[in-house]
Amino acid sequence: MNLTISGHHLDVTPALHSYVTSKLERISRHFDQVVDIRVLLSVDPIKDKDRRQKAECSIHVKGKDLYAESVHADLYAAIDELADKLDRQVLRYKDRVQEHHHMPMKREVV
């Protein structure tokens, strides 16, 4: 699994990098066919009083790309919300894949 964390108008500190890594570990725990994860952390520099922190992530799993984003006043809260959204998406995709492969074939009796 390749993990790429980048920042836009933001320096990604080692503490921030380890926090994102620890939050996204549960995704690879729930679904082992994750190929690539790209995280983009950004700060909206327009208003200093109301600075919006945004976390975006795209995950490439076998056969599909998943995307989620979260906007919050606190970057750590945005990362938490992002991890929850991605976890739900990955579990839903995993259930779909498992249901598709385990459906019995319908046979007609002649």
JSON list of C-alpha atoms in Angstrom, two decimals:
[
{"chain": "A", "resi": 1, "resn": "MET", "atom": "CA", "xyz": [0.00, 0.00, 0.00]},
{"chain": "A", "resi": 2, "resn": "ASN", "atom": "CA", "xyz": [1.43, 3.37, -1.04]},
{"chain": "A", "resi": 3, "resn": "LEU", "atom": "CA", "xyz": [0.50, 6.31, 1.17]},
{"chain": "A", "resi": 4, "resn": "THR", "atom": "CA", "xyz": [1.09, 9.85, -0.10]},
{"chain": "A", "resi": 5, "resn": "ILE", "atom": "CA", "xyz": [0.33, 12.80, 2.18]},
{"chain": "A", "resi": 6, "resn": "SER", "atom": "CA", "xyz": [0.69, 16.31, 0.81]},
{"chain": "A", "resi": 7, "resn": "GLY", "atom": "CA", "xyz": [-0.29, 19.77, 1.96]},
{"chain": "A", "resi": 8, "resn": "HIS", "atom": "CA", "xyz": [-1.63, 22.80, 0.13]},
{"chain": "A", "resi": 9, "resn": "HIS", "atom": "CA", "xyz": [-0.91, 26.11, 1.91]},
{"chain": "A", "resi": 10, "resn": "LEU", "atom": "CA", "xyz": [0.19, 23.89, 4.78]},
{"chain": "A", "resi": 11, "resn": "ASP", "atom": "CA", "xyz": [3.37, 22.17, 5.94]},
{"chain": "A", "resi": 12, "resn": "VAL", "atom": "CA", "xyz": [2.82, 18.52, 6.77]},
{"chain": "A", "resi": 13, "resn": "THR", "atom": "CA", "xyz": [4.59, 18.03, 10.09]},
{"chain": "A", "resi": 14, "resn": "PRO", "atom": "CA", "xyz": [5.77, 14.61, 11.29]},
{"chain": "A", "resi": 15, "resn": "ALA", "atom": "CA", "xyz": [3.05, 14.68, 13.96]},
{"chain": "A", "resi": 16, "resn": "LEU", "atom": "CA", "xyz": [0.39, 15.35, 11.33]},
{"chain": "A", "resi": 17, "resn": "HIS", "atom": "CA", "xyz": [1.84, 12.63, 9.09]},
{"chain": "A", "resi": 18, "resn": "SER", "atom": "CA", "xyz": [1.76, 10.04, 11.89]},
{"chain": "A", "resi": 19, "resn": "TYR", "atom": "CA", "xyz": [-1.79, 11.08, 12.87]},
{"chain": "A", "resi": 20, "resn": "VAL", "atom": "CA", "xyz": [-3.08, 10.56, 9.32]},
{"chain": "A", "resi": 21, "resn": "THR", "atom": "CA", "xyz": [-1.21, 7.26, 9.05]},
{"chain": "A", "resi": 22, "resn": "SER", "atom": "CA", "xyz": [-2.69, 5.96, 12.30]},
{"chain": "A", "resi": 23, "resn": "LYS", "atom": "CA", "xyz": [-6.21, 6.97, 11.26]},
{"chain": "A", "resi": 24, "resn": "LEU", "atom": "CA", "xyz": [-5.94, 5.31, 7.85]},
{"chain": "A", "resi": 25, "resn": "GLU", "atom": "CA", "xyz": [-4.52, 2.05, 9.21]},
{"chain": "A", "resi": 26, "resn": "ARG", "atom": "CA", "xyz": [-8.00, 0.76, 9.99]},
{"chain": "A", "resi": 27, "resn": "ILE", "atom": "CA", "xyz": [-8.90, 0.99, 6.30]},
{"chain": "A", "resi": 28, "resn": "SER", "atom": "CA", "xyz": [-6.12, -1.41, 5.39]},
{"chain": "A", "resi": 29, "resn": "ARG", "atom": "CA", "xyz": [-7.16, -3.59, 8.33]},
{"chain": "A", "resi": 30, "resn": "HIS", "atom": "CA", "xyz": [-10.73, -3.86, 7.03]},
{"chain": "A", "resi": 31, "resn": "PHE", "atom": "CA", "xyz": [-9.81, -4.35, 3.38]},
{"chain": "A", "resi": 32, "resn": "ASP", "atom": "CA", "xyz": [-6.44, -5.73, 2.33]},
{"chain": "A", "resi": 33, "resn": "GLN", "atom": "CA", "xyz": [-6.71, -4.97, -1.40]},
{"chain": "A", "resi": 34, "resn": "VAL", "atom": "CA", "xyz": [-5.88, -1.26, -1.06]},
{"chain": "A", "resi": 35, "resn": "VAL", "atom": "CA", "xyz": [-3.29, -0.32, -3.68]},
{"chain": "A", "resi": 36, "resn": "ASP", "atom": "CA", "xyz": [-2.76, 3.41, -3.24]},
{"chain": "A", "resi": 37, "resn": "ILE", "atom": "CA", "xyz": [-3.91, 6.16, -0.85]},
{"chain": "A", "resi": 38, "resn": "ARG", "atom": "CA", "xyz": [-3.45, 9.87, -1.61]},
{"chain": "A", "resi": 39, "resn": "VAL", "atom": "CA", "xyz": [-4.26, 12.43, 1.09]},
{"chain": "A", "resi": 40, "resn": "LEU", "atom": "CA", "xyz": [-4.36, 16.18, 0.48]},
{"chain": "A", "resi": 41, "resn": "LEU", "atom": "CA", "xyz": [-4.55, 18.49, 3.50]},
{"chain": "A", "resi": 42, "resn": "SER", "atom": "CA", "xyz": [-5.29, 22.13, 2.78]},
{"chain": "A", "resi": 43, "resn": "VAL", "atom": "CA", "xyz": [-6.10, 25.41, 4.48]},
{"chain": "A", "resi": 44, "resn": "ASP", "atom": "CA", "xyz": [-8.36, 28.00, 2.91]},
{"chain": "A", "resi": 45, "resn": "PRO", "atom": "CA", "xyz": [-6.27, 31.18, 3.20]},
{"chain": "A", "resi": 46, "resn": "ILE", "atom": "CA", "xyz": [-9.06, 33.62, 2.35]},
{"chain": "A", "resi": 47, "resn": "LYS", "atom": "CA", "xyz": [-10.34, 34.48, 5.83]},
{"chain": "A", "resi": 48, "resn": "ASP", "atom": "CA", "xyz": [-8.08, 34.40, 8.85]},
{"chain": "A", "resi": 49, "resn": "LYS", "atom": "CA", "xyz": [-10.99, 34.44, 11.29]},
{"chain": "A", "resi": 50, "resn": "ASP", "atom": "CA", "xyz": [-12.84, 31.56, 9.68]},
{"chain": "A", "resi": 51, "resn": "ARG", "atom": "CA", "xyz": [-10.00, 29.41, 8.34]},
{"chain": "A", "resi": 52, "resn": "ARG", "atom": "CA", "xyz": [-11.44, 26.25, 6.85]},
{"chain": "A", "resi": 53, "resn": "GLN", "atom": "CA", "xyz": [-9.31, 23.15, 7.12]},
{"chain": "A", "resi": 54, "resn": "LYS", "atom": "CA", "xyz": [-9.95, 20.59, 4.40]},
{"chain": "A", "resi": 55, "resn": "ALA", "atom": "CA", "xyz": [-8.89, 16.97, 4.18]},
{"chain": "A", "resi": 56, "resn": "GLU", "atom": "CA", "xyz": [-9.31, 15.05, 0.92]},
{"chain": "A", "resi": 57, "resn": "CYS", "atom": "CA", "xyz": [-8.43, 11.46, 0.16]},
{"chain": "A", "resi": 58, "resn": "SER", "atom": "CA", "xyz": [-8.60, 9.21, -2.86]},
{"chain": "A", "resi": 59, "resn": "ILE", "atom": "CA", "xyz": [-8.11, 5.48, -2.45]},
{"chain": "A", "resi": 60, "resn": "HIS", "atom": "CA", "xyz": [-7.38, 3.12, -5.29]},
{"chain": "A", "resi": 61, "resn": "VAL", "atom": "CA", "xyz": [-8.58, -0.39, -4.48]},
{"chain": "A", "resi": 62, "resn": "LYS", "atom": "CA", "xyz": [-8.68, -3.35, -6.79]},
{"chain": "A", "resi": 63, "resn": "GLY", "atom": "CA", "xyz": [-11.26, -2.43, -9.39]},
{"chain": "A", "resi": 64, "resn": "LYS", "atom": "CA", "xyz": [-12.43, 0.96, -8.10]},
{"chain": "A", "resi": 65, "resn": "ASP", "atom": "CA", "xyz": [-11.40, 4.41, -6.90]},
{"chain": "A", "resi": 66, "resn": "LEU", "atom": "CA", "xyz": [-12.96, 5.82, -3.73]},
{"chain": "A", "resi": 67, "resn": "TYR", "atom": "CA", "xyz": [-12.97, 9.51, -2.82]},
{"chain": "A", "resi": 68, "resn": "ALA", "atom": "CA", "xyz": [-13.98, 11.46, 0.28]},
{"chain": "A", "resi": 69, "resn": "GLU", "atom": "CA", "xyz": [-13.45, 14.95, 1.64]},
{"chain": "A", "resi": 70, "resn": "SER", "atom": "CA", "xyz": [-14.12, 16.70, 4.90]},
{"chain": "A", "resi": 71, "resn": "VAL", "atom": "CA", "xyz": [-14.11, 20.38, 5.88]},
{"chain": "A", "resi": 72, "resn": "HIS", "atom": "CA", "xyz": [-13.85, 21.54, 9.48]},
{"chain": "A", "resi": 73, "resn": "ALA", "atom": "CA", "xyz": [-12.45, 24.41, 11.54]},
{"chain": "A", "resi": 74, "resn": "ASP", "atom": "CA", "xyz": [-9.93, 22.02, 13.12]},
{"chain": "A", "resi": 75, "resn": "LEU", "atom": "CA", "xyz": [-7.69, 19.95, 10.84]},
{"chain": "A", "resi": 76, "resn": "TYR", "atom": "CA", "xyz": [-7.56, 16.98, 13.22]},
{"chain": "A", "resi": 77, "resn": "ALA", "atom": "CA", "xyz": [-11.38, 16.90, 13.35]},
{"chain": "A", "resi": 78, "resn": "ALA", "atom": "CA", "xyz": [-11.46, 17.01, 9.55]},
{"chain": "A", "resi": 79, "resn": "ILE", "atom": "CA", "xyz": [-9.05, 14.05, 9.42]},
{"chain": "A", "resi": 80, "resn": "ASP", "atom": "CA", "xyz": [-11.21, 12.10, 11.90]},
{"chain": "A", "resi": 81, "resn": "GLU", "atom": "CA", "xyz": [-14.34, 12.74, 9.85]},
{"chain": "A", "resi": 82, "resn": "LEU", "atom": "CA", "xyz": [-12.50, 11.83, 6.66]},
{"chain": "A", "resi": 83, "resn": "ALA", "atom": "CA", "xyz": [-11.32, 8.52, 8.13]},
{"chain": "A", "resi": 84, "resn": "ASP", "atom": "CA", "xyz": [-14.88, 7.67, 9.19]},
{"chain": "A", "resi": 85, "resn": "LYS", "atom": "CA", "xyz": [-16.26, 8.41, 5.72]},
{"chain": "A", "resi": 86, "resn": "LEU", "atom": "CA", "xyz": [-13.58, 6.35, 4.02]},
{"chain": "A", "resi": 87, "resn": "ASP", "atom": "CA", "xyz": [-14.05, 3.47, 6.43]},
{"chain": "A", "resi": 88, "resn": "ARG", "atom": "CA", "xyz": [-17.77, 3.35, 5.63]},
{"chain": "A", "resi": 89, "resn": "GLN", "atom": "CA", "xyz": [-17.07, 3.46, 1.88]},
{"chain": "A", "resi": 90, "resn": "VAL", "atom": "CA", "xyz": [-14.48, 0.69, 2.06]},
{"chain": "A", "resi": 91, "resn": "LEU", "atom": "CA", "xyz": [-16.73, -1.57, 4.16]},
{"chain": "A", "resi": 92, "resn": "ARG", "atom": "CA", "xyz": [-19.64, -0.97, 1.77]},
{"chain": "A", "resi": 93, "resn": "TYR", "atom": "CA", "xyz": [-17.42, -1.81, -1.23]},
{"chain": "A", "resi": 94, "resn": "LYS", "atom": "CA", "xyz": [-16.09, -4.91, 0.51]},
{"chain": "A", "resi": 95, "resn": "ASP", "atom": "CA", "xyz": [-19.64, -6.12, 1.21]},
{"chain": "A", "resi": 96, "resn": "ARG", "atom": "CA", "xyz": [-20.60, -5.60, -2.43]},
{"chain": "A", "resi": 97, "resn": "VAL", "atom": "CA", "xyz": [-17.60, -7.55, -3.65]},
{"chain": "A", "resi": 98, "resn": "GLN", "atom": "CA", "xyz": [-18.24, -10.43, -1.25]},
{"chain": "A", "resi": 99, "resn": "GLU", "atom": "CA", "xyz": [-21.96, -10.60, -2.07]},
{"chain": "A", "resi": 100, "resn": "HIS", "atom": "CA", "xyz": [-21.19, -10.65, -5.78]},
{"chain": "A", "resi": 101, "resn": "HIS", "atom": "CA", "xyz": [-18.75, -13.53, -5.50]},
{"chain": "A", "resi": 102, "resn": "HIS", "atom": "CA", "xyz": [-20.89, -15.66, -3.18]},
{"chain": "A", "resi": 103, "resn": "MET", "atom": "CA", "xyz": [-24.21, -15.52, -5.00]},
{"chain": "A", "resi": 104, "resn": "PRO", "atom": "CA", "xyz": [-25.37, -19.00, -6.01]},
{"chain": "A", "resi": 105, "resn": "MET", "atom": "CA", "xyz": [-26.20, -19.64, -9.63]},
{"chain": "A", "resi": 106, "resn": "LYS", "atom": "CA", "xyz": [-29.88, -19.98, -10.45]},
{"chain": "A", "resi": 107, "resn": "ARG", "atom": "CA", "xyz": [-30.75, -23.13, -12.34]},
{"chain": "A", "resi": 108, "resn": "GLU", "atom": "CA", "xyz": [-33.98, -23.91, -14.05]},
{"chain": "A", "resi": 109, "resn": "VAL", "atom": "CA", "xyz": [-35.43, -27.37, -13.82]},
{"chain": "A", "resi": 110, "resn": "VAL", "atom": "CA", "xyz": [-36.59, -28.59, -17.23]}
]
